[in-house]
Amino acid sequence: MPQLSPTSSPWYVCFTKPRQEATAVRKLEEQGYEVFLPMFTRWEKTTRGWSMRQQVMFPRYAFVRCSRSEQSIAPIRSTPGVTGLVKFGNTLAQIGHETLSAIRHLAERQARAADGTGSPFQPGEVVSVSDGPLKGMSGIVSSIAADRVVVLLKLLGREKPVVMPCEHVTSG
């Protein structure tokens, strides 16, 4: 992620077209604007099992500012992928550097945490069995591995550890 250095130029909130945040960012950067699009990583269940997926933190929003003092914000609204700048009445919405810095640190911390685990589950998390002979049961994750999870299930009045593939388990 780019460093967001404080300068005299304010950060504006840019409203993008649905699912066109990446296009808007690319086109704004091509015009010489400094753009920040916060992302986060989340686990997604697919037909092949669990996979990690990058997602926009604030769908349809990006943060933009002029990188040169003589640069105008007028071309932003006609940029492909951009609907316009967010306004409150006639005043353009601005976001402070401290707030933007906090969002960036949150995104970076979440990305580091997502890189540290090979499973969408954490020990102690309550999960439900969504497939297999124990479908419909709930339990607590005891331990995790790359493609397997050990869940403590209540069977015949006792908690028993059951090893199962990650794709047979869902959160909650």
PDB file of N, CA and C in Angstrom, residues 33-71:
ATOM      1  N   TYR A  33      -3.446  11.594  -9.985  1.00  0.00           N
ATOM      2  CA  TYR A  33      -3.995  11.772  -8.643  1.00  0.00           C
ATOM      3  C   TYR A  33      -3.421  10.716  -7.706  1.00  0.00           C
ATOM      4  N   GLU A  34      -3.363  11.061  -6.430  1.00  0.00           N
ATOM      5  CA  GLU A  34      -2.976  10.098  -5.408  1.00  0.00           C
ATOM      6  C   GLU A  34      -4.278   9.468  -4.916  1.00  0.00           C
ATOM      7  N   VAL A  35      -4.348   8.132  -4.954  1.00  0.00           N
ATOM      8  CA  VAL A  35      -5.588   7.432  -4.644  1.00  0.00           C
ATOM      9  C   VAL A  35      -5.315   6.361  -3.600  1.00  0.00           C
ATOM     10  N   PHE A  36      -6.255   6.188  -2.680  1.00  0.00           N
ATOM     11  CA  PHE A  36      -6.167   5.146  -1.665  1.00  0.00           C
ATOM     12  C   PHE A  36      -7.473   4.362  -1.666  1.00  0.00           C
ATOM     13  N   LEU A  37      -7.377   3.056  -1.945  1.00  0.00           N
ATOM     14  CA  LEU A  37      -8.529   2.158  -1.940  1.00  0.00           C
ATOM     15  C   LEU A  37      -8.252   1.079  -0.899  1.00  0.00           C
ATOM     16  N   PRO A  38      -8.818   1.205   0.299  1.00  0.00           N
ATOM     17  CA  PRO A  38      -8.552   0.210   1.350  1.00  0.00           C
ATOM     18  C   PRO A  38      -9.179  -1.144   1.006  1.00  0.00           C
ATOM     19  N   MET A  39      -8.405  -2.192   1.211  1.00  0.00           N
ATOM     20  CA  MET A  39      -8.838  -3.554   0.922  1.00  0.00           C
ATOM     21  C   MET A  39      -8.711  -4.405   2.183  1.00  0.00           C
ATOM     22  N   PHE A  40      -9.441  -5.509   2.219  1.00  0.00           N
ATOM     23  CA  PHE A  40      -9.270  -6.486   3.286  1.00  0.00           C
ATOM     24  C   PHE A  40      -9.415  -7.874   2.686  1.00  0.00           C
ATOM     25  N   THR A  41      -8.911  -8.860   3.413  1.00  0.00           N
ATOM     26  CA  THR A  41      -8.950 -10.241   2.962  1.00  0.00           C
ATOM     27  C   THR A  41      -9.993 -10.987   3.780  1.00  0.00           C
ATOM     28  N   ARG A  42     -10.806 -11.775   3.098  1.00  0.00           N
ATOM     29  CA  ARG A  42     -11.793 -12.571   3.824  1.00  0.00           C
ATOM     30  C   ARG A  42     -11.827 -13.984   3.259  1.00  0.00           C
ATOM     31  N   TRP A  43     -12.270 -14.903   4.103  1.00  0.00           N
ATOM     32  CA  TRP A  43     -12.420 -16.283   3.682  1.00  0.00           C
ATOM     33  C   TRP A  43     -13.752 -16.442   2.968  1.00  0.00           C
ATOM     34  N   GLU A  44     -13.741 -17.231   1.891  1.00  0.00           N
ATOM     35  CA  GLU A  44     -14.949 -17.477   1.119  1.00  0.00           C
ATOM     36  C   GLU A  44     -15.052 -18.972   0.826  1.00  0.00           C
ATOM     37  N   LYS A  45     -16.227 -19.521   1.051  1.00  0.00           N
ATOM     38  CA  LYS A  45     -16.429 -20.942   0.772  1.00  0.00           C
ATOM     39  C   LYS A  45     -16.811 -21.107  -0.693  1.00  0.00           C
ATOM     40  N   THR A  46     -16.046 -21.922  -1.405  1.00  0.00           N
ATOM     41  CA  THR A  46     -16.309 -22.200  -2.814  1.00  0.00           C
ATOM     42  C   THR A  46     -16.591 -23.702  -2.966  1.00  0.00           C
ATOM     43  N   THR A  47     -16.843 -24.124  -4.172  1.00  0.00           N
ATOM     44  CA  THR A  47     -17.075 -25.551  -4.410  1.00  0.00           C
ATOM     45  C   THR A  47     -15.827 -26.384  -4.155  1.00  0.00           C
ATOM     46  N   ARG A  48     -14.672 -25.777  -4.225  1.00  0.00           N
ATOM     47  CA  ARG A  48     -13.411 -26.479  -3.971  1.00  0.00           C
ATOM     48  C   ARG A  48     -12.967 -26.400  -2.519  1.00  0.00           C
ATOM     49  N   GLY A  49     -13.716 -25.726  -1.689  1.00  0.00           N
ATOM     50  CA  GLY A  49     -13.332 -25.559  -0.287  1.00  0.00           C
ATOM     51  C   GLY A  49     -13.212 -24.076   0.045  1.00  0.00           C
ATOM     52  N   TRP A  50     -12.447 -23.759   1.060  1.00  0.00           N
ATOM     53  CA  TRP A  50     -12.266 -22.373   1.514  1.00  0.00           C
ATOM     54  C   TRP A  50     -11.097 -21.729   0.787  1.00  0.00           C
ATOM     55  N   SER A  51     -11.271 -20.466   0.411  1.00  0.00           N
ATOM     56  CA  SER A  51     -10.167 -19.716  -0.205  1.00  0.00           C
ATOM     57  C   SER A  51     -10.218 -18.271   0.294  1.00  0.00           C
ATOM     58  N   MET A  52      -9.080 -17.608   0.248  1.00  0.00           N
ATOM     59  CA  MET A  52      -9.006 -16.213   0.674  1.00  0.00           C
ATOM     60  C   MET A  52      -9.264 -15.314  -0.528  1.00  0.00           C
ATOM     61  N   ARG A  53      -9.987 -14.217  -0.270  1.00  0.00           N
ATOM     62  CA  ARG A  53     -10.340 -13.312  -1.358  1.00  0.00           C
ATOM     63  C   ARG A  53     -10.167 -11.870  -0.906  1.00  0.00           C
ATOM     64  N   GLN A  54      -9.541 -11.060  -1.756  1.00  0.00           N
ATOM     65  CA  GLN A  54      -9.396  -9.635  -1.496  1.00  0.00           C
ATOM     66  C   GLN A  54     -10.719  -8.943  -1.783  1.00  0.00           C
ATOM     67  N   GLN A  55     -11.101  -8.021  -0.924  1.00  0.00           N
ATOM     68  CA  GLN A  55     -12.352  -7.312  -1.106  1.00  0.00           C
ATOM     69  C   GLN A  55     -12.161  -5.851  -0.710  1.00  0.00           C
ATOM     70  N   VAL A  56     -12.921  -4.979  -1.349  1.00  0.00           N
ATOM     71  CA  VAL A  56     -12.872  -3.551  -1.052  1.00  0.00           C
ATOM     72  C   VAL A  56     -13.485  -3.329   0.325  1.00  0.00           C
ATOM     73  N   MET A  57     -12.796  -2.559   1.173  1.00  0.00           N
ATOM     74  CA  MET A  57     -13.276  -2.312   2.527  1.00  0.00           C
ATOM     75  C   MET A  57     -14.562  -1.473   2.537  1.00  0.00           C
ATOM     76  N   PHE A  58     -14.606  -0.459   1.692  1.00  0.00           N
ATOM     77  CA  PHE A  58     -15.780   0.405   1.587  1.00  0.00           C
ATOM     78  C   PHE A  58     -16.278   0.356   0.141  1.00  0.00           C
ATOM     79  N   PRO A  59     -17.197  -0.583  -0.173  1.00  0.00           N
ATOM     80  CA  PRO A  59     -17.658  -0.698  -1.567  1.00  0.00           C
ATOM     81  C   PRO A  59     -18.168   0.627  -2.114  1.00  0.00           C
ATOM     82  N   ARG A  60     -17.731   0.946  -3.337  1.00  0.00           N
ATOM     83  CA  ARG A  60     -18.101   2.143  -4.097  1.00  0.00           C
ATOM     84  C   ARG A  60     -17.403   3.421  -3.624  1.00  0.00           C
ATOM     85  N   TYR A  61     -16.457   3.317  -2.687  1.00  0.00           N
ATOM     86  CA  TYR A  61     -15.761   4.518  -2.210  1.00  0.00           C
ATOM     87  C   TYR A  61     -14.254   4.345  -2.310  1.00  0.00           C
ATOM     88  N   ALA A  62     -13.586   5.432  -2.680  1.00  0.00           N
ATOM     89  CA  ALA A  62     -12.129   5.504  -2.684  1.00  0.00           C
ATOM     90  C   ALA A  62     -11.772   6.903  -2.184  1.00  0.00           C
ATOM     91  N   PHE A  63     -10.527   7.089  -1.815  1.00  0.00           N
ATOM     92  CA  PHE A  63     -10.074   8.385  -1.331  1.00  0.00           C
ATOM     93  C   PHE A  63      -9.054   8.926  -2.323  1.00  0.00           C
ATOM     94  N   VAL A  64      -9.196  10.195  -2.675  1.00  0.00           N
ATOM     95  CA  VAL A  64      -8.362  10.780  -3.725  1.00  0.00           C
ATOM     96  C   VAL A  64      -7.929  12.192  -3.322  1.00  0.00           C
ATOM     97  N   ARG A  65      -6.729  12.555  -3.762  1.00  0.00           N
ATOM     98  CA  ARG A  65      -6.279  13.932  -3.587  1.00  0.00           C
ATOM     99  C   ARG A  65      -5.344  14.293  -4.724  1.00  0.00           C
ATOM    100  N   CYS A  66      -5.184  15.588  -4.921  1.00  0.00           N
ATOM    101  CA  CYS A  66      -4.289  16.089  -5.966  1.00  0.00           C
ATOM    102  C   CYS A  66      -2.847  15.855  -5.518  1.00  0.00           C
ATOM    103  N   SER A  67      -2.025  15.380  -6.437  1.00  0.00           N
ATOM    104  CA  SER A  67      -0.627  15.143  -6.094  1.00  0.00           C
ATOM    105  C   SER A  67       0.246  16.365  -6.390  1.00  0.00           C
ATOM    106  N   ARG A  68      -0.291  17.315  -7.146  1.00  0.00           N
ATOM    107  CA  ARG A  68       0.439  18.561  -7.434  1.00  0.00           C
ATOM    108  C   ARG A  68      -0.451  19.735  -7.054  1.00  0.00           C
ATOM    109  N   SER A  69       0.133  20.819  -6.630  1.00  0.00           N
ATOM    110  CA  SER A  69      -0.648  21.973  -6.175  1.00  0.00           C
ATOM    111  C   SER A  69      -1.459  22.610  -7.308  1.00  0.00           C
ATOM    112  N   GLU A  70      -0.988  22.517  -8.550  1.00  0.00           N
ATOM    113  CA  GLU A  70      -1.707  23.129  -9.667  1.00  0.00           C
ATOM    114  C   GLU A  70      -2.776  22.207 -10.268  1.00  0.00           C
ATOM    115  N   GLN A  71      -2.903  20.988  -9.759  1.00  0.00           N
ATOM    116  CA  GLN A  71      -3.850  20.018 -10.293  1.00  0.00           C
ATOM    117  C   GLN A  71      -5.277  20.334  -9.814  1.00  0.00           C
TER     118      GLN A  71
END
